[in-house]
Amino acid sequence: MGDIATGTDVLVVGGGPGGYVAAIRAAQRGLATTLVERDAVGGTCLNYGCIPSKALVSATDVAYDAGHAEHLGVHASPTVDVGAMSAWKDGVVDQLTGGVERLLEANGADVLEGTAAFVDEHTARIAHGGEGQGMETVEFEHAIVATGSRPVSIPGFDFADEPIWSSREALATDAAPAELLVVGAGYIGMELSTVFAKLGTDVTVVEMLDDVLPGYEEDVSRVVRRRAEDLGVEFHFGEGAAGWEPAGDDRVEVRTETADGEAATYRAERVLVAVGREPVTAPLELETIGLETDADGFLETDDRARTSVENVFAVGDVAGEPMLAHKASAEGIVAAEVVAGENAALDYQAIPAAVFTDPEVGTVGMTEAEAAEAGFDTVVGKVPLGANGRALTMGETDGFVRIVADAEAEFVLGAQIVASEASELIAEVGLAIEMGARLADVIGTVHAHPTLSEAVKEAAEAARGEAIHTLNR
Ligand SMILES: Cc1cc2nc3c(=O)[nH]c(=O)nc-3n(C[C@H](O)[C@H](O)[C@H](O)COP(=O)(O)OP(=O)(O)OC[C@H]3O[C@@H](n4cnc5c(N)ncnc54)[C@H](O)[C@@H]3O)c2cc1C
């Protein structure tokens, strides 16, 4: 194919949850929309992130729970075929990415395979993959940059080396390593540690900071760490990975160092480096349109997803924290609607975060400390899951629900939930914050019994000193 030129109203660069959602909404609004993706529609989330990881979290839960249910009178010793489990996970990914492709088409968005780079503020060059595939020039009125992020590597640990995994290789494996050294105890490191520990791998985690899930409150991290320890995961805090070398027998030896220069070594079959993700902008040639990134490489945007270049928008991981799929999609919707001339903007106060460890973590809004820092006089209600009937019937009593509200008007400001299904439970508090609900609204909502969601209501009651099923403090 030679060099051809086409025109479009909206060019969306990147087909992850930021980009594909933006493209569908733009097309729904009657705008001629072209989405360009260089790898796989669905982006990191559907292909290498949220979806494959949650498929494995669920599948390993089934195997682990079945094998650890003697106290329920269930005796079973499941054997896991990791290859078959991985094939099932790939099927889930294919089903979802195929669905996204069909939705793009059905809504009238064109999809181009290739890598986009800006030529000027209204022109992009698309380099198609593969030899002799040629170039295409697309002229556009508006562009929405949704190029996402990639895993951060650490010096000396190259993901091209077979024993060194990013989350992507970890999720693609069809055999569980005998030992896995995980570098980094953030949410990705902790979710995958849980998956592999449940597959029977000896998991060791080294983390520079002093607890798991850095950035979360101490009582949240503690529940997750203790449960991981119960699964056999070994933690070494205050250590950073410094280098590795082959140690024979398909093993590597990894050297770590503390801030004081104290060294330790670990032997493992595979090393998962999960120390964070960084924005992807390199191939875009942003300088040709005068668009600069901030010190961390992100594109700065306002609450309408606008960058400093009038007709160029940015959404998702490339536009900054929190690097989460639902935040990417919410920004994608806003960008498309603003391009369509609507008065859309994203309210960032109620963006939830979920960690799919065992138990799960769900947070939304402000912590008590954040609310105090924002000038609120706070009331807090915290109830242990052990006081919830449904949690007992599930044998899942680790964790708690905490609600933070403002003391005077009792507006719900935030929640931290550590519980089985916390990722689902947090939605109720997100809605409460979004609607400006008060504690009385949550308390006055009759919750079905017996459900975990009753713990959310009970936490709201506890914030008023009116809990029924736990002592008020
Ligand atoms: C292991 C793991 C688990 C995760 N779990 C969760 C979770 O449970 N919940 C959650 O909310 N988030 C989760 N995330 C984060 C989530 O995947 C990201 O926040 C989300 O994918 C961001 O969406 P995006 O559209 O901004 O970017 P991406 O999904 O990264 O998509 C960007 C796309 O742009 C394409 N691209 C880049 N440059 C160009 C170019 N120049 N031309 C053409 N195409 C280009 C890329 O190929 C990619 O497909 C997880 C991530 C990982 C790695």
Short mmCIF file of C-alpha atoms and ligand atoms in Angstrom, two decimals:
data_model
loop_
_atom_site.label_atom_id
_atom_site.label_comp_id
_atom_site.label_asym_id
_atom_site.label_seq_id
_atom_site.Cartn_x
_atom_site.Cartn_y
_atom_site.Cartn_z
CA MET A 1 0.00 0.00 0.00
CA GLY A 2 1.34 3.44 -0.84
CA ASP A 3 1.00 6.66 1.10
CA ILE A 4 -2.69 7.54 1.23
CA ALA A 5 -4.52 10.41 2.92
CA THR A 6 -7.87 10.35 4.73
CA GLY A 7 -9.81 12.83 6.84
CA THR A 8 -11.78 12.48 10.07
CA ASP A 9 -13.44 14.62 12.74
CA VAL A 10 -11.82 12.79 15.64
CA LEU A 11 -8.61 10.79 15.63
CA VAL A 12 -8.26 8.62 18.72
CA VAL A 13 -4.74 7.30 19.30
CA GLY A 14 -4.77 4.11 21.36
CA GLY A 15 -7.49 1.48 21.72
CA GLY A 16 -7.43 0.82 25.48
CA PRO A 17 -10.32 1.61 27.84
CA GLY A 18 -9.61 5.33 27.43
CA GLY A 19 -9.41 5.30 23.64
CA TYR A 20 -12.04 2.78 22.62
CA VAL A 21 -14.64 4.29 24.92
CA ALA A 22 -13.84 7.78 23.59
CA ALA A 23 -14.14 6.50 20.02
CA ILE A 24 -17.50 4.80 20.62
CA ARG A 25 -18.94 7.90 22.32
CA ALA A 26 -17.61 10.22 19.58
CA ALA A 27 -19.16 7.99 16.92
CA GLN A 28 -22.44 7.87 18.90
CA ARG A 29 -22.45 11.65 18.74
CA GLY A 30 -22.30 11.50 14.94
CA LEU A 31 -18.65 12.51 14.60
CA ALA A 32 -16.53 10.83 11.94
CA THR A 33 -14.16 8.86 14.18
CA THR A 34 -10.95 6.99 13.46
CA LEU A 35 -9.20 4.94 16.12
CA VAL A 36 -5.60 3.91 15.55
CA GLU A 37 -4.09 1.06 17.55
CA ARG A 38 -0.64 -0.41 17.03
CA ASP A 39 -1.09 -3.63 18.99
CA ALA A 40 -4.45 -4.95 20.17
CA VAL A 41 -7.80 -3.24 20.64
CA GLY A 42 -8.65 -3.28 24.35
CA GLY A 43 -5.20 -2.01 25.28
CA THR A 44 -3.33 -3.01 28.40
CA CYS A 45 -6.49 -3.53 30.42
CA LEU A 46 -8.20 -6.13 28.29
CA ASN A 47 -5.13 -7.85 26.86
CA TYR A 48 -2.41 -7.71 29.52
CA GLY A 49 -3.87 -6.17 32.67
CA CYS A 50 -7.23 -6.01 34.42
CA ILE A 51 -8.99 -8.82 32.59
CA PRO A 52 -6.35 -11.58 32.42
CA SER A 53 -5.29 -10.84 36.01
CA LYS A 54 -8.83 -11.01 37.33
CA ALA A 55 -9.49 -14.20 35.36
CA LEU A 56 -6.51 -15.81 37.09
CA VAL A 57 -7.48 -14.35 40.48
CA SER A 58 -10.90 -16.01 40.16
CA ALA A 59 -9.63 -19.32 38.78
CA THR A 60 -6.94 -19.70 41.46
CA ASP A 61 -9.52 -18.80 44.13
CA VAL A 62 -11.68 -21.70 42.97
CA ALA A 63 -8.78 -24.13 43.22
CA TYR A 64 -7.47 -22.80 46.52
CA ASP A 65 -10.85 -22.55 48.23
CA ALA A 66 -11.83 -26.07 47.17
CA GLY A 67 -8.62 -27.42 48.65
CA HIS A 68 -8.97 -25.50 51.92
CA ALA A 69 -12.53 -26.16 52.95
CA GLU A 70 -12.13 -28.94 55.54
CA HIS A 71 -13.69 -26.68 58.18
CA LEU A 72 -16.82 -26.62 56.01
CA GLY A 73 -16.78 -30.39 55.81
CA VAL A 74 -15.51 -30.33 52.24
CA HIS A 75 -12.51 -32.52 51.51
CA ALA A 76 -10.89 -32.10 48.11
CA SER A 77 -7.40 -31.92 46.65
CA PRO A 78 -7.78 -30.13 43.34
CA THR A 79 -5.03 -30.44 40.79
CA VAL A 80 -4.54 -27.41 38.60
CA ASP A 81 -3.72 -27.58 34.91
CA VAL A 82 -2.12 -24.14 34.57
CA GLY A 83 -2.03 -24.47 30.77
CA ALA A 84 -5.79 -25.08 30.62
CA MET A 85 -6.41 -22.27 33.10
CA SER A 86 -4.35 -19.95 30.94
CA ALA A 87 -6.23 -21.02 27.80
CA TRP A 88 -9.55 -20.26 29.52
CA LYS A 89 -8.20 -16.84 30.52
CA ASP A 90 -7.14 -16.20 26.90
CA GLY A 91 -10.66 -17.09 25.80
CA VAL A 92 -12.11 -14.50 28.15
CA VAL A 93 -9.72 -11.89 26.74
CA ASP A 94 -10.62 -12.84 23.15
CA GLN A 95 -14.33 -12.64 23.90
CA LEU A 96 -13.98 -9.15 25.35
CA THR A 97 -11.61 -7.74 22.74
CA GLY A 98 -13.76 -9.22 19.94
CA GLY A 99 -16.77 -7.56 21.54
CA VAL A 100 -15.01 -4.19 21.61
CA GLU A 101 -14.06 -4.54 17.93
CA ARG A 102 -17.67 -5.27 17.04
CA LEU A 103 -18.93 -2.34 19.12
CA LEU A 104 -16.53 0.06 17.43
CA GLU A 105 -17.69 -1.14 14.04
CA ALA A 106 -21.38 -1.16 14.92
CA ASN A 107 -21.14 2.40 16.21
CA GLY A 108 -19.43 3.49 13.00
CA ALA A 109 -15.89 4.15 14.27
CA ASP A 110 -13.12 3.21 11.82
CA VAL A 111 -10.20 1.26 13.23
CA LEU A 112 -6.72 1.54 11.71
CA GLU A 113 -3.88 -0.76 12.63
CA GLY A 114 -0.66 1.18 12.99
CA THR A 115 1.47 3.56 15.04
CA ALA A 116 0.45 7.20 15.04
CA ALA A 117 2.74 10.23 15.20
CA PHE A 118 1.79 13.90 14.87
CA VAL A 119 2.91 15.81 11.78
CA ASP A 120 1.15 19.02 12.80
CA GLU A 121 -1.89 20.03 14.86
CA HIS A 122 -4.30 18.62 12.28
CA THR A 123 -2.33 15.82 10.69
CA ALA A 124 -1.02 12.46 11.88
CA ARG A 125 1.12 9.90 10.13
CA ILE A 126 0.16 6.28 10.66
CA ALA A 127 2.91 3.70 10.10
CA HIS A 128 1.30 0.34 9.45
CA GLY A 129 2.95 -2.68 10.98
CA GLY A 130 4.88 -5.20 8.95
CA GLU A 131 7.14 -4.78 6.00
CA GLY A 132 5.77 -2.98 2.95
CA GLN A 133 2.55 -2.04 4.70
CA GLY A 134 3.14 1.64 4.03
CA MET A 135 2.13 4.88 5.60
CA GLU A 136 -1.14 6.68 5.85
CA THR A 137 -1.80 10.32 6.59
CA VAL A 138 -4.91 11.22 8.56
CA GLU A 139 -6.19 14.77 8.78
CA PHE A 140 -8.31 15.49 11.81
CA GLU A 141 -10.24 18.26 13.55
CA HIS A 142 -9.61 16.89 17.03
CA ALA A 143 -7.25 14.27 18.43
CA ILE A 144 -7.69 12.27 21.62
CA VAL A 145 -4.40 10.81 22.87
CA ALA A 146 -4.98 7.57 24.80
CA THR A 147 -1.60 5.90 24.49
CA GLY A 148 -1.56 4.42 27.99
CA SER A 149 1.40 3.24 30.01
CA ARG A 150 4.03 0.51 30.22
CA PRO A 151 5.75 -1.24 33.11
CA VAL A 152 8.72 0.56 34.65
CA SER A 153 11.89 -1.52 34.47
CA ILE A 154 14.77 -1.32 36.90
CA PRO A 155 18.40 -1.11 35.78
CA GLY A 156 19.80 -4.54 35.02
CA PHE A 157 16.39 -6.23 34.92
CA ASP A 158 15.47 -6.46 31.24
CA PHE A 159 12.03 -7.88 30.43
CA ALA A 160 13.56 -9.39 27.28
CA ASP A 161 15.51 -11.82 29.49
CA GLU A 162 13.52 -15.00 30.00
CA PRO A 163 13.67 -15.20 33.82
CA ILE A 164 12.64 -11.56 34.23
CA TRP A 165 8.92 -10.96 34.03
CA SER A 166 6.75 -7.90 33.88
CA SER A 167 3.09 -8.45 34.73
CA ARG A 168 2.54 -9.20 31.04
CA GLU A 169 4.81 -12.25 30.98
CA ALA A 170 3.53 -13.37 34.39
CA LEU A 171 -0.04 -13.33 33.07
CA ALA A 172 0.91 -15.16 29.87
CA THR A 173 2.70 -18.10 31.51
CA ASP A 174 1.21 -21.55 31.21
CA ALA A 175 3.33 -23.04 33.98
CA ALA A 176 3.66 -21.86 37.55
CA PRO A 177 7.32 -21.41 38.56
CA ALA A 178 8.52 -23.32 41.62
CA GLU A 179 9.75 -20.07 43.16
CA LEU A 180 8.85 -16.49 42.25
CA LEU A 181 10.62 -13.41 43.54
CA VAL A 182 8.32 -10.40 43.29
CA VAL A 183 9.97 -6.99 43.29
CA GLY A 184 7.42 -4.43 44.46
CA ALA A 185 4.41 -4.88 46.79
CA GLY A 186 2.04 -2.46 45.04
CA TYR A 187 -1.33 -3.66 43.83
CA ILE A 188 -0.03 -5.51 40.77
CA GLY A 189 2.73 -7.24 42.77
CA MET A 190 0.27 -8.21 45.49
CA GLU A 191 -2.44 -9.50 43.14
CA LEU A 192 0.04 -11.66 41.26
CA SER A 193 1.74 -12.85 44.46
CA THR A 194 -1.68 -14.08 45.59
CA VAL A 195 -2.35 -15.83 42.26
CA PHE A 196 0.98 -17.66 42.25
CA ALA A 197 0.90 -18.49 45.97
CA LYS A 198 -2.49 -20.13 45.37
CA LEU A 199 -0.95 -22.13 42.51
CA GLY A 200 1.61 -23.51 44.94
CA THR A 201 4.56 -21.32 43.95
CA ASP A 202 6.97 -20.27 46.73
CA VAL A 203 6.52 -16.50 46.58
CA THR A 204 8.96 -14.02 48.12
CA VAL A 205 8.29 -10.29 47.90
CA VAL A 206 10.94 -7.59 48.29
CA GLU A 207 9.73 -4.03 48.70
CA MET A 208 11.73 -0.82 49.25
CA LEU A 209 9.10 0.68 51.55
CA ASP A 210 7.97 -0.77 54.86
CA ASP A 211 4.65 -2.44 54.03
CA VAL A 212 2.52 -3.84 51.23
CA LEU A 213 0.23 -1.58 49.18
CA PRO A 214 2.21 1.63 49.75
CA GLY A 215 -0.10 4.63 49.82
CA TYR A 216 -2.89 2.74 51.59
CA GLU A 217 -3.57 3.15 55.29
CA GLU A 218 -1.72 0.90 57.70
CA ASP A 219 -4.79 -1.09 58.79
CA VAL A 220 -5.69 -1.78 55.15
CA SER A 221 -2.19 -3.00 54.30
CA ARG A 222 -2.00 -5.10 57.47
CA VAL A 223 -5.03 -7.26 56.60
CA VAL A 224 -3.73 -7.88 53.09
CA ARG A 225 -0.18 -8.64 54.27
CA ARG A 226 -1.31 -11.05 56.99
CA ARG A 227 -3.54 -13.01 54.65
CA ALA A 228 -0.73 -13.19 52.07
CA GLU A 229 1.59 -14.47 54.83
CA ASP A 230 -1.02 -17.11 55.64
CA LEU A 231 -0.82 -18.18 51.99
CA GLY A 232 2.93 -18.62 52.48
CA VAL A 233 4.16 -15.38 50.91
CA GLU A 234 7.39 -14.18 52.53
CA PHE A 235 8.06 -10.43 52.76
CA HIS A 236 11.30 -8.48 52.98
CA PHE A 237 10.75 -4.76 53.42
CA GLY A 238 13.27 -1.96 53.04
CA GLU A 239 15.12 -3.81 50.24
CA GLY A 240 15.56 -2.90 46.60
CA ALA A 241 16.59 -5.27 43.81
CA ALA A 242 20.15 -4.46 42.72
CA GLY A 243 21.04 -7.15 40.16
CA TRP A 244 20.74 -10.78 39.16
CA GLU A 245 22.70 -13.58 37.60
CA PRO A 246 21.98 -17.10 36.38
CA ALA A 247 22.42 -19.64 39.17
CA GLY A 248 22.06 -22.90 37.18
CA ASP A 249 19.21 -25.39 37.28
CA ASP A 250 16.92 -22.81 35.57
CA ARG A 251 17.30 -20.56 38.62
CA VAL A 252 18.56 -17.00 39.08
CA GLU A 253 20.15 -15.33 42.07
CA VAL A 254 18.86 -11.84 42.80
CA ARG A 255 20.84 -9.38 44.92
CA THR A 256 18.99 -6.82 47.00
CA GLU A 257 20.25 -3.90 49.06
CA THR A 258 18.83 -1.87 51.91
CA ALA A 259 19.23 1.91 52.11
CA ASP A 260 22.20 1.26 54.46
CA GLY A 261 23.89 -0.91 51.85
CA GLU A 262 23.09 -4.22 53.54
CA ALA A 263 22.92 -6.96 50.92
CA ALA A 264 20.83 -10.12 50.64
CA THR A 265 20.38 -12.73 47.92
CA TYR A 266 17.37 -14.74 46.80
CA ARG A 267 17.19 -17.74 44.50
CA ALA A 268 14.15 -18.12 42.28
CA GLU A 269 12.99 -19.57 38.99
CA ARG A 270 11.35 -16.33 37.86
CA VAL A 271 11.51 -12.68 38.96
CA LEU A 272 8.46 -10.46 38.58
CA VAL A 273 9.35 -6.77 38.50
CA ALA A 274 6.24 -4.79 39.47
CA VAL A 275 7.54 -1.41 40.55
CA GLY A 276 5.04 0.81 38.76
CA ARG A 277 3.99 1.99 35.32
CA GLU A 278 5.06 4.97 33.24
CA PRO A 279 3.20 6.91 30.53
CA VAL A 280 3.78 6.13 26.84
CA THR A 281 4.27 9.15 24.59
CA ALA A 282 7.54 8.38 22.80
CA PRO A 283 6.33 7.55 19.30
CA LEU A 284 3.87 10.45 19.12
CA GLU A 285 6.40 13.19 18.29
CA LEU A 286 4.55 15.59 20.56
CA GLU A 287 7.17 18.27 20.01
CA THR A 288 5.87 18.78 16.47
CA ILE A 289 2.64 20.19 17.94
CA GLY A 290 4.32 21.95 20.86
CA LEU A 291 2.84 19.61 23.49
CA GLU A 292 5.06 19.01 26.51
CA THR A 293 4.90 16.35 29.18
CA ASP A 294 5.34 17.04 32.89
CA ALA A 295 8.41 15.92 34.85
CA ASP A 296 7.03 12.37 35.14
CA GLY A 297 6.18 12.11 31.44
CA PHE A 298 2.40 12.61 31.76
CA LEU A 299 0.30 14.94 29.62
CA GLU A 300 -1.35 17.63 31.72
CA THR A 301 -5.08 18.02 31.22
CA ASP A 302 -7.97 19.91 32.78
CA ASP A 303 -11.26 18.34 33.95
CA ARG A 304 -12.44 18.36 30.33
CA ALA A 305 -9.44 16.27 29.22
CA ARG A 306 -8.05 19.25 27.27
CA THR A 307 -4.29 19.63 26.84
CA SER A 308 -2.50 22.92 26.20
CA VAL A 309 -3.05 22.39 22.45
CA GLU A 310 -6.62 23.49 21.74
CA ASN A 311 -7.80 20.60 19.58
CA VAL A 312 -5.79 17.85 21.29
CA PHE A 313 -7.19 15.93 24.28
CA ALA A 314 -5.54 13.29 26.47
CA VAL A 315 -7.20 10.56 28.53
CA GLY A 316 -6.26 7.57 30.64
CA ASP A 317 -2.89 6.51 31.98
CA VAL A 318 -1.02 8.95 29.74
CA ALA A 319 -2.96 11.79 31.40
CA GLY A 320 -1.85 10.92 34.93
CA GLU A 321 -2.88 9.22 38.15
CA PRO A 322 -4.86 7.33 39.11
CA MET A 323 -3.76 4.93 36.37
CA LEU A 324 -6.97 2.88 36.38
CA ALA A 325 -9.17 1.64 33.59
CA HIS A 326 -12.43 3.19 34.80
CA LYS A 327 -10.74 6.57 35.19
CA ALA A 328 -9.46 6.21 31.60
CA SER A 329 -12.95 5.42 30.32
CA ALA A 330 -14.57 8.24 32.29
CA GLU A 331 -12.07 10.68 30.79
CA GLY A 332 -12.65 9.18 27.34
CA ILE A 333 -16.39 9.89 27.60
CA VAL A 334 -15.73 13.47 28.72
CA ALA A 335 -13.22 14.09 25.92
CA ALA A 336 -15.62 12.81 23.24
CA GLU A 337 -18.53 14.82 24.60
CA VAL A 338 -16.48 18.01 24.84
CA VAL A 339 -15.34 17.48 21.23
CA ALA A 340 -19.03 17.07 20.34
CA GLY A 341 -19.68 20.50 21.84
CA GLU A 342 -21.22 19.34 25.11
CA ASN A 343 -20.61 20.82 28.53
CA ALA A 344 -19.00 17.70 30.01
CA ALA A 345 -16.40 17.57 32.79
CA LEU A 346 -15.10 14.85 35.10
CA ASP A 347 -15.57 15.12 38.84
CA TYR A 348 -12.54 13.37 40.32
CA GLN A 349 -13.78 13.18 43.92
CA ALA A 350 -15.42 9.78 43.65
CA ILE A 351 -13.10 7.63 41.54
CA PRO A 352 -12.86 4.25 43.24
CA ALA A 353 -9.81 1.99 43.37
CA ALA A 354 -9.97 -1.76 43.79
CA VAL A 355 -7.23 -4.24 44.63
CA PHE A 356 -8.08 -7.87 43.91
CA THR A 357 -6.02 -9.44 46.65
CA ASP A 358 -7.47 -11.87 49.20
CA PRO A 359 -9.39 -10.19 50.74
CA GLU A 360 -10.03 -7.39 48.27
CA VAL A 361 -9.56 -3.70 48.93
CA GLY A 362 -11.97 -1.03 47.72
CA THR A 363 -11.47 2.65 48.40
CA VAL A 364 -13.20 5.80 47.23
CA GLY A 365 -13.09 9.47 48.17
CA MET A 366 -11.07 10.67 51.13
CA THR A 367 -9.38 8.90 53.99
CA GLU A 368 -9.82 10.38 57.46
CA ALA A 369 -6.40 12.05 57.20
CA GLU A 370 -7.14 13.47 53.74
CA ALA A 371 -10.49 14.82 54.91
CA ALA A 372 -8.85 16.47 57.92
CA GLU A 373 -6.20 17.96 55.65
CA ALA A 374 -8.95 19.30 53.40
CA GLY A 375 -10.34 21.14 56.43
CA PHE A 376 -13.19 18.82 57.41
CA ASP A 377 -14.09 18.02 60.98
CA THR A 378 -14.67 14.28 60.52
CA VAL A 379 -16.64 11.42 62.00
CA VAL A 380 -15.60 7.88 61.21
CA GLY A 381 -17.46 4.58 61.49
CA LYS A 382 -15.50 1.34 61.28
CA VAL A 383 -16.99 -2.13 61.59
CA PRO A 384 -15.16 -5.45 61.44
CA LEU A 385 -16.36 -8.00 58.89
CA GLY A 386 -16.54 -10.49 61.76
CA ALA A 387 -19.72 -8.66 62.87
CA ASN A 388 -21.44 -9.31 59.53
CA GLY A 389 -23.63 -12.38 59.19
CA ARG A 390 -22.97 -12.95 55.50
CA ALA A 391 -19.20 -12.70 56.00
CA LEU A 392 -19.48 -15.45 58.63
CA THR A 393 -21.57 -17.66 56.34
CA MET A 394 -18.89 -17.25 53.66
CA GLY A 395 -16.04 -17.92 56.07
CA GLU A 396 -14.59 -14.57 54.97
CA THR A 397 -14.34 -12.52 58.14
CA ASP A 398 -10.99 -10.77 57.59
CA GLY A 399 -11.30 -7.04 57.07
CA PHE A 400 -13.52 -4.08 57.81
CA VAL A 401 -15.64 -1.31 56.37
CA ARG A 402 -14.81 2.27 57.29
CA ILE A 403 -16.85 5.30 56.30
CA VAL A 404 -15.58 8.85 56.65
CA ALA A 405 -18.10 11.68 56.86
CA ASP A 406 -18.08 15.32 57.74
CA ALA A 407 -19.11 15.80 61.35
CA GLU A 408 -21.49 18.70 60.91
CA ALA A 409 -23.67 17.94 57.86
CA GLU A 410 -22.72 14.23 57.80
CA PHE A 411 -21.94 14.22 54.06
CA VAL A 412 -20.25 10.97 53.09
CA LEU A 413 -16.64 11.81 52.13
CA GLY A 414 -14.96 8.46 51.63
CA ALA A 415 -14.65 4.80 52.49
CA GLN A 416 -12.00 2.15 52.86
CA ILE A 417 -13.22 -1.43 52.60
CA VAL A 418 -11.11 -4.54 53.08
CA ALA A 419 -13.35 -7.52 52.47
CA SER A 420 -14.36 -10.26 50.15
CA GLU A 421 -16.15 -8.42 47.29
CA ALA A 422 -14.81 -5.02 48.43
CA SER A 423 -14.49 -4.13 44.73
CA GLU A 424 -18.29 -4.44 44.45
CA LEU A 425 -19.16 -2.97 47.86
CA ILE A 426 -17.28 0.25 47.18
CA ALA A 427 -19.75 1.20 44.43
CA GLU A 428 -22.41 2.06 47.00
CA VAL A 429 -20.18 4.59 48.70
CA GLY A 430 -19.09 6.00 45.32
CA LEU A 431 -22.74 6.64 44.50
CA ALA A 432 -23.28 8.19 47.94
CA ILE A 433 -20.41 10.64 47.40
CA GLU A 434 -21.45 11.40 43.82
CA MET A 435 -25.01 12.18 44.96
CA GLY A 436 -23.96 14.22 47.97
CA ALA A 437 -25.60 11.68 50.28
CA ARG A 438 -25.40 11.96 54.06
CA LEU A 439 -24.94 9.19 56.63
CA ALA A 440 -28.72 9.26 57.14
CA ASP A 441 -29.26 8.35 53.47
CA VAL A 442 -27.02 5.29 53.71
CA ILE A 443 -28.57 4.30 57.04
CA GLY A 444 -32.11 4.89 55.75
CA THR A 445 -31.51 2.62 52.76
CA VAL A 446 -32.76 -0.84 53.67
CA HIS A 447 -30.07 -3.35 52.70
CA ALA A 448 -30.89 -6.98 51.91
CA HIS A 449 -30.02 -9.54 54.58
CA PRO A 450 -27.74 -11.38 54.88
CA THR A 451 -25.33 -9.44 52.67
CA LEU A 452 -21.88 -7.96 52.95
CA SER A 453 -23.41 -4.62 51.98
CA GLU A 454 -25.06 -4.47 55.39
CA ALA A 455 -21.57 -3.75 56.74
CA VAL A 456 -21.56 -0.50 54.73
CA LYS A 457 -24.82 0.57 56.37
CA GLU A 458 -23.50 -0.55 59.75
CA ALA A 459 -20.34 1.54 59.27
CA ALA A 460 -22.52 4.57 58.59
CA GLU A 461 -24.45 3.79 61.78
CA ALA A 462 -21.18 3.37 63.68
CA ALA A 463 -20.09 6.84 62.54
CA ARG A 464 -23.10 8.12 64.51
CA GLY A 465 -22.47 5.81 67.45
CA GLU A 466 -25.62 3.88 66.50
CA ALA A 467 -24.34 0.53 65.26
CA ILE A 468 -26.51 -2.42 66.24
CA HIS A 469 -24.30 -5.43 65.57
CA THR A 470 -21.02 -4.16 66.95
CA LEU A 471 -20.15 -2.15 70.04
CA ASN A 472 -20.06 1.60 69.52
CA ARG A 473 -16.84 3.26 70.59
C1 LIG B 1 -1.43 -6.45 35.58
C2 LIG B 1 -2.34 -5.24 35.56
C3 LIG B 1 -3.55 -5.30 36.22
C4 LIG B 1 -4.40 -4.20 36.20
N1 LIG B 1 -5.58 -4.31 36.86
C5 LIG B 1 -6.43 -3.25 36.86
C6 LIG B 1 -7.69 -3.34 37.51
O1 LIG B 1 -8.04 -4.37 38.08
N2 LIG B 1 -8.50 -2.27 37.46
C7 LIG B 1 -8.15 -1.11 36.82
O2 LIG B 1 -8.92 -0.15 36.83
N3 LIG B 1 -6.96 -1.00 36.20
C8 LIG B 1 -6.10 -2.04 36.20
N4 LIG B 1 -4.90 -1.94 35.53
C9 LIG B 1 -4.56 -0.65 34.89
C10 LIG B 1 -5.26 -0.52 33.53
O3 LIG B 1 -4.84 -1.57 32.71
C11 LIG B 1 -4.92 0.82 32.92
O4 LIG B 1 -5.23 1.86 33.81
C12 LIG B 1 -5.71 1.03 31.63
O5 LIG B 1 -5.41 0.02 30.68
C13 LIG B 1 -5.40 2.41 31.03
O6 LIG B 1 -6.12 2.56 29.84
P1 LIG B 1 -5.59 3.50 28.67
O7 LIG B 1 -6.65 3.47 27.63
O8 LIG B 1 -5.17 4.80 29.23
O9 LIG B 1 -4.24 2.81 28.15
P2 LIG B 1 -3.89 1.33 27.65
O10 LIG B 1 -4.88 0.34 28.10
O11 LIG B 1 -2.47 1.13 28.04
O12 LIG B 1 -4.02 1.43 26.07
C14 LIG B 1 -3.18 2.24 25.32
C15 LIG B 1 -3.12 1.69 23.92
O13 LIG B 1 -2.47 2.64 23.07
C16 LIG B 1 -1.70 1.96 22.10
N5 LIG B 1 -0.70 2.91 21.60
C17 LIG B 1 0.28 3.53 22.31
N6 LIG B 1 0.95 4.40 21.53
C18 LIG B 1 0.39 4.33 20.29
C19 LIG B 1 0.63 5.00 19.06
N7 LIG B 1 1.56 5.94 18.94
N8 LIG B 1 -0.13 4.65 18.00
C20 LIG B 1 -1.10 3.71 18.10
N9 LIG B 1 -1.38 3.06 19.25
C21 LIG B 1 -0.66 3.37 20.33
C22 LIG B 1 -1.13 0.78 22.88
O14 LIG B 1 -0.77 -0.27 22.01
C23 LIG B 1 -2.29 0.40 23.82
O15 LIG B 1 -3.09 -0.61 23.26
C24 LIG B 1 -4.03 -3.03 35.51
C25 LIG B 1 -2.82 -2.97 34.82
C26 LIG B 1 -1.98 -4.07 34.84
C27 LIG B 1 -0.69 -3.99 34.08
#
